[in-house]
XYZ file of C-alpha atoms in Angstrom:
370
model
C -24.593 -9.490 -5.258
C -22.906 -7.998 -8.490
C -21.338 -5.792 -6.798
C -19.776 -7.614 -4.299
C -18.374 -9.800 -7.930
C -15.456 -6.154 -9.195
C -12.794 -6.824 -7.288
C -11.236 -5.499 -4.707
C -14.341 -4.528 -3.154
C -15.366 -8.340 -2.980
C -12.187 -8.868 -1.537
C -12.219 -6.605 1.111
C -15.672 -7.677 2.468
C -13.668 -11.406 2.463
C -10.955 -10.951 4.464
C -13.706 -8.458 6.585
C -15.293 -11.515 7.654
C -12.573 -13.558 7.582
C -10.027 -10.918 9.993
C -13.389 -10.159 12.450
C -15.098 -13.058 12.837
C -13.311 -16.465 13.219
C -10.750 -16.064 15.920
C -8.162 -19.165 16.371
C -8.669 -20.747 20.414
C -8.100 -18.174 23.124
C -9.867 -15.245 21.300
C -13.814 -13.868 22.739
C -15.778 -15.506 20.111
C -19.208 -13.609 19.209
C -22.663 -15.002 18.612
C -23.944 -14.383 14.954
C -21.256 -12.556 12.291
C -20.109 -9.527 12.152
C -22.289 -6.705 10.798
C -24.968 -8.862 13.426
C -22.769 -8.048 17.134
C -21.633 -4.944 14.911
C -24.916 -4.382 15.913
C -25.854 -5.856 19.054
C -22.606 -3.778 20.074
C -24.222 -0.034 18.540
C -21.539 1.285 16.650
C -23.156 -0.112 13.729
C -24.643 2.808 12.427
C -20.385 4.384 14.092
C -17.849 3.781 12.543
C -19.779 2.730 8.908
C -20.512 4.786 6.780
C -23.331 4.435 5.036
C -24.532 1.170 6.717
C -27.610 0.426 5.157
C -26.090 0.106 1.709
C -23.164 -2.029 3.224
C -26.012 -4.028 5.188
C -26.832 -5.794 2.579
C -24.508 -6.603 0.675
C -22.546 -7.803 3.658
C -25.271 -9.729 4.357
C -25.789 -11.809 0.762
C -21.331 -11.914 0.765
C -21.729 -14.722 3.535
C -24.485 -16.836 2.296
C -23.044 -16.736 -1.346
C -19.089 -15.726 -1.825
C -16.889 -18.387 -2.273
C -12.604 -18.782 -3.012
C -10.405 -21.319 -4.626
C -7.866 -21.595 -3.525
C -4.976 -23.641 -5.880
C -3.539 -26.798 -4.844
C 0.558 -26.300 -4.086
C 2.897 -29.025 -2.659
C 4.316 -27.694 0.266
C 3.340 -27.484 3.483
C 4.302 -24.216 4.227
C 0.028 -23.567 4.447
C -1.651 -26.200 4.743
C 0.234 -25.734 8.546
C 0.256 -22.698 8.740
C 3.925 -20.735 9.699
C 4.175 -18.998 13.791
C 1.433 -16.358 14.592
C 4.595 -14.945 16.330
C 6.580 -14.038 13.698
C 6.871 -12.437 10.581
C 4.244 -14.831 8.770
C 1.834 -14.740 11.583
C -0.043 -12.685 9.752
C -0.424 -14.673 6.211
C -0.675 -17.861 8.335
C -3.069 -16.568 10.914
C -5.071 -16.385 7.096
C -4.761 -18.729 5.785
C -5.706 -20.799 9.218
C -8.919 -19.368 9.177
C -9.336 -19.181 5.315
C -9.274 -22.869 6.008
C -12.059 -22.570 8.621
C -14.610 -20.526 6.661
C -17.637 -20.962 5.119
C -15.770 -18.921 1.356
C -13.450 -22.094 0.607
C -14.651 -24.465 -1.769
C -12.630 -27.150 -3.281
C -14.883 -26.886 -6.911
C -14.001 -23.592 -9.210
C -16.708 -23.464 -10.645
C -18.865 -22.227 -7.502
C -16.037 -19.263 -7.137
C -16.273 -15.577 -7.310
C -11.838 -15.090 -6.237
C -9.056 -17.126 -7.080
C -6.044 -17.422 -4.149
C -2.552 -18.080 -5.329
C -0.395 -19.223 -2.625
C 2.262 -17.640 -3.831
C 3.713 -16.929 0.663
C 3.325 -21.455 0.213
C 6.742 -20.860 -2.184
C 9.012 -18.173 -1.383
C 10.624 -19.877 1.809
C 13.171 -17.967 2.620
C 14.724 -20.249 4.526
C 18.733 -22.037 1.966
C 16.854 -19.724 -0.873
C 19.151 -16.351 -1.951
C 16.368 -13.458 -3.709
C 16.012 -14.825 -7.085
C 15.555 -17.768 -6.263
C 12.929 -17.116 -4.471
C 11.168 -15.403 -6.903
C 11.902 -17.894 -9.800
C 9.791 -20.179 -7.808
C 6.762 -18.356 -7.768
C 7.181 -17.633 -11.680
C 7.374 -20.905 -12.274
C 4.887 -21.651 -9.639
C 1.683 -19.556 -10.819
C 2.795 -19.797 -14.732
C 1.562 -23.380 -14.005
C -1.391 -22.355 -12.674
C -1.549 -20.344 -15.013
C -1.354 -22.758 -18.183
C -2.739 -26.080 -15.987
C -6.481 -23.894 -15.144
C -7.986 -21.906 -17.325
C -9.666 -19.497 -14.587
C -6.929 -16.525 -15.054
C -6.836 -16.588 -18.769
C -10.889 -15.670 -18.583
C -10.656 -12.664 -16.375
C -6.275 -12.037 -17.323
C -5.795 -12.105 -13.424
C -8.738 -9.923 -12.458
C -10.860 -12.513 -9.751
C -7.362 -13.634 -8.276
C -5.469 -12.209 -4.724
C -2.329 -13.145 -3.241
C -1.283 -12.322 0.534
C 1.671 -10.993 1.199
C 3.594 -9.407 4.300
C 6.143 -10.554 4.320
C 8.343 -12.535 1.614
C 6.842 -11.691 -1.851
C 7.902 -8.255 -3.079
C 7.633 -6.918 -6.425
C 11.486 -8.384 -7.951
C 8.322 -11.726 -7.544
C 5.729 -10.846 -8.482
C 7.144 -8.545 -11.635
C 7.538 -11.898 -13.902
C 4.409 -12.078 -14.466
C 2.596 -10.290 -16.723
C -0.310 -8.946 -15.065
C -0.084 -9.519 -11.806
C 1.124 -7.318 -10.246
C -0.584 -5.259 -12.633
C -4.424 -6.877 -12.062
C -4.756 -8.914 -9.731
C -5.350 -8.131 -6.401
C -2.354 -7.871 -3.361
C -3.540 -8.519 0.353
C -1.080 -6.764 1.342
C 0.197 -5.101 5.262
C 1.260 -1.828 6.391
C 0.367 -1.219 2.223
C 2.431 3.002 0.739
C 1.576 4.213 -2.318
C 5.438 3.791 -2.823
C 5.359 -0.121 -2.054
C 3.444 -0.962 -5.475
C 0.055 -0.637 -4.261
C -2.276 0.290 -5.497
C -5.447 1.648 -3.776
C -9.724 0.293 -4.745
C -7.950 -2.658 -6.186
C -5.213 -3.876 -3.330
C -6.297 -4.415 -0.260
C -4.140 -2.939 2.784
C -4.806 -6.543 5.865
C -4.053 -5.054 9.355
C -1.276 -6.552 10.934
C -1.969 -9.126 14.688
C -0.028 -8.624 16.883
C 0.225 -11.510 20.270
C 0.670 -12.472 22.239
C 0.022 -9.052 24.255
C 1.794 -8.661 27.491
C -1.467 -6.448 29.533
C -4.651 -7.908 28.524
C -7.366 -5.417 26.024
C -8.153 -2.147 27.940
C -12.022 -1.909 29.054
C -12.886 1.971 28.089
C -11.684 3.225 32.068
C -10.717 6.251 31.178
C -9.290 7.535 35.059
C -5.539 6.576 34.481
C -4.664 8.127 31.559
C -2.522 10.598 32.295
C -0.202 11.425 30.055
C -1.963 12.703 27.049
C 0.377 11.528 24.301
C 2.600 8.594 23.893
C 5.643 7.784 21.613
C 8.756 5.738 21.164
C 10.209 4.216 18.285
C 13.476 4.888 15.862
C 14.032 7.235 13.964
C 13.848 5.036 11.110
C 11.355 7.527 8.849
C 10.891 11.062 8.068
C 7.891 11.604 9.893
C 9.776 9.026 12.869
C 13.167 12.373 12.524
C 10.428 15.060 12.512
C 8.397 14.002 15.309
C 10.756 12.925 17.516
C 12.823 16.265 16.322
C 9.547 18.723 17.444
C 8.618 16.749 21.228
C 10.990 14.047 21.956
C 12.441 17.190 24.870
C 8.207 18.094 25.324
C 6.582 17.514 29.232
C 2.820 16.899 27.690
C 3.945 14.551 24.830
C 5.842 11.554 26.495
C 7.883 10.883 22.583
C 10.579 9.084 23.066
C 14.065 7.899 21.060
C 13.975 3.722 22.059
C 13.610 0.146 20.485
C 10.797 -0.587 19.760
C 10.080 -3.595 20.873
C 9.028 -7.117 19.838
C 6.203 -8.664 21.835
C 7.831 -11.397 23.269
C 10.782 -8.813 24.834
C 8.393 -8.712 27.776
C 8.461 -4.567 28.066
C 5.887 -3.553 30.526
C 7.100 -0.092 30.327
C 6.438 0.263 26.833
C 2.929 -1.412 26.446
C 1.715 0.481 30.434
C 2.106 3.466 28.363
C 0.022 2.181 26.033
C -2.185 1.680 28.511
C -1.871 4.918 30.299
C -1.751 7.240 27.440
C -5.089 8.752 25.818
C -3.125 8.833 22.648
C -0.841 6.920 21.269
C 0.988 7.726 17.872
C 1.913 6.092 15.034
C 3.898 7.419 12.486
C 5.060 5.873 9.245
C 7.824 3.699 8.795
C 7.991 0.168 9.348
C 5.630 -1.889 10.748
C 2.700 0.964 11.344
C 0.294 -1.871 11.167
C 1.708 -2.561 14.517
C 1.341 0.367 16.431
C -2.730 1.025 15.645
C -2.986 -2.142 16.552
C -1.793 -2.268 19.694
C -3.098 1.395 20.378
C -6.384 -0.318 20.105
C -6.190 -3.044 22.235
C -4.867 -1.176 25.142
C -8.045 1.801 24.105
C -5.333 4.389 22.979
C -7.102 6.809 20.174
C -4.885 6.232 17.936
C -2.703 9.372 16.235
C -2.547 8.540 12.626
C 0.535 10.185 11.467
C 2.108 8.993 7.440
C 0.961 10.180 4.584
C 0.467 8.046 1.166
C -0.972 5.212 3.748
C -4.540 2.808 3.133
C -5.812 2.239 6.324
C -6.991 -0.771 6.461
C -10.691 -1.900 6.118
C -11.544 2.240 5.499
C -14.153 1.883 2.614
C -15.892 -0.475 4.848
C -14.803 1.477 8.321
C -14.709 5.422 9.182
C -11.362 5.751 10.958
C -12.071 9.231 11.798
C -14.875 7.309 14.292
C -12.170 5.978 16.576
C -8.824 7.734 16.016
C -7.331 11.006 14.082
C -5.786 11.129 11.125
C -3.566 13.987 10.538
C -1.530 15.003 7.903
C 3.105 14.353 8.404
C 3.447 18.625 7.455
C 1.102 18.815 11.649
C 3.296 16.806 13.321
C 4.565 20.621 14.109
C 0.947 21.419 15.671
C 0.266 17.916 17.594
C -0.240 18.881 21.069
C -1.912 21.761 19.797
C -4.356 19.474 18.002
C -4.974 17.207 20.534
C -5.486 19.432 23.154
C -7.983 21.393 21.027
C -9.693 17.803 21.390
C -13.577 18.009 23.644
C -13.471 15.941 26.378
C -17.459 14.716 24.959
C -15.179 14.531 21.288
C -12.609 11.869 23.250
C -14.437 9.958 25.314
C -16.809 9.208 21.680
C -13.484 8.416 20.048
C -11.899 6.084 23.642
C -16.131 4.445 23.474
C -15.872 3.514 19.625
C -11.951 2.431 19.666
C -12.347 -1.179 22.218
C -15.808 -2.022 20.868
C -13.778 -4.110 18.756
C -13.080 -7.789 21.187
C -9.927 -8.056 21.708
C -7.521 -10.836 21.153
C -6.484 -12.945 24.762
C -3.245 -11.342 26.240
C -1.100 -14.250 27.278
C 1.997 -16.880 25.003
C -2.122 -19.063 25.047
C -3.860 -16.924 22.777
C -0.967 -18.256 19.881
C -1.813 -22.564 20.657
C -3.914 -22.786 17.986
C -4.322 -26.985 16.696
C -3.496 -27.526 13.065
C -7.367 -27.171 11.513
C -8.651 -30.373 8.935
C -9.028 -29.537 5.781
C -6.627 -28.748 3.934
C -5.878 -25.772 1.215
């Protein structure tokens, strides 16, 4: 357990369990812990790094680990933000933590302390500076009122940020960016994200237009698919190299919101063997869609930290290429042997996926408050 008490790794284990072992209504539940499910599913030794070391630490963490959430005077965390908007990940994280075994009201029993920063940076009616000042005042008040920050200068503290919090809001607080753990969506090293200290939070993108894919590959007639805007360097190069290729379905166009009901876009994920996930805005969203539809992700993003990469061996269920390899993309995919593709495809669809449709969002407010 001693290694579980060390900052980012401890937080990573907890985030894994919060994200995968607790589902809101509408998700297909599995019995027991995530680790037990993984063993029963038969891939515990396939997609995990060193499962024999991970197994006992995870079991002990499930039994003992506790998080204390600092009190706050806003309602945005007690009543989570809408789960289908830009704050969906943060709302779901707080909701699942409310329902989890990890929450404690006794700070003396806590291994980690959650600073609910996003509750104090609501965008409506506030400028960025006003939000930053609100965050600064809130955190400094906690530091002066409670003794726990000063014991470690914030090294056993963490906060979740997917939309609101940026350097403007957090750089005002000494040691917050340097020592505390940032749980962040779509992290890249140029966004003040520190690998091995901070934690990459995978994005959830319900509702989904089509149900999750099974392991059937007969309908996958397209070698690879991507559609989106040229709003990053790698996406521009991808379009320049492959937009007119007959084997790859690479298309310039809007990356639709889920609520748009663009069935052609979703069917393309469902009908492709590989789905290209080039670096840029909302990269996690594309990866999540690929996994949901059983399309093996092809991740092309330098300086990007994959969710749970210290625990999961992403090379067992995705292809990871450097951005410079974009010009050899089709060659890489055509060189994949059939049995290699089938193994990756099997691992890609191994996790239970969320149900599609708006009903997946009908989450009742938890009676417990954080």
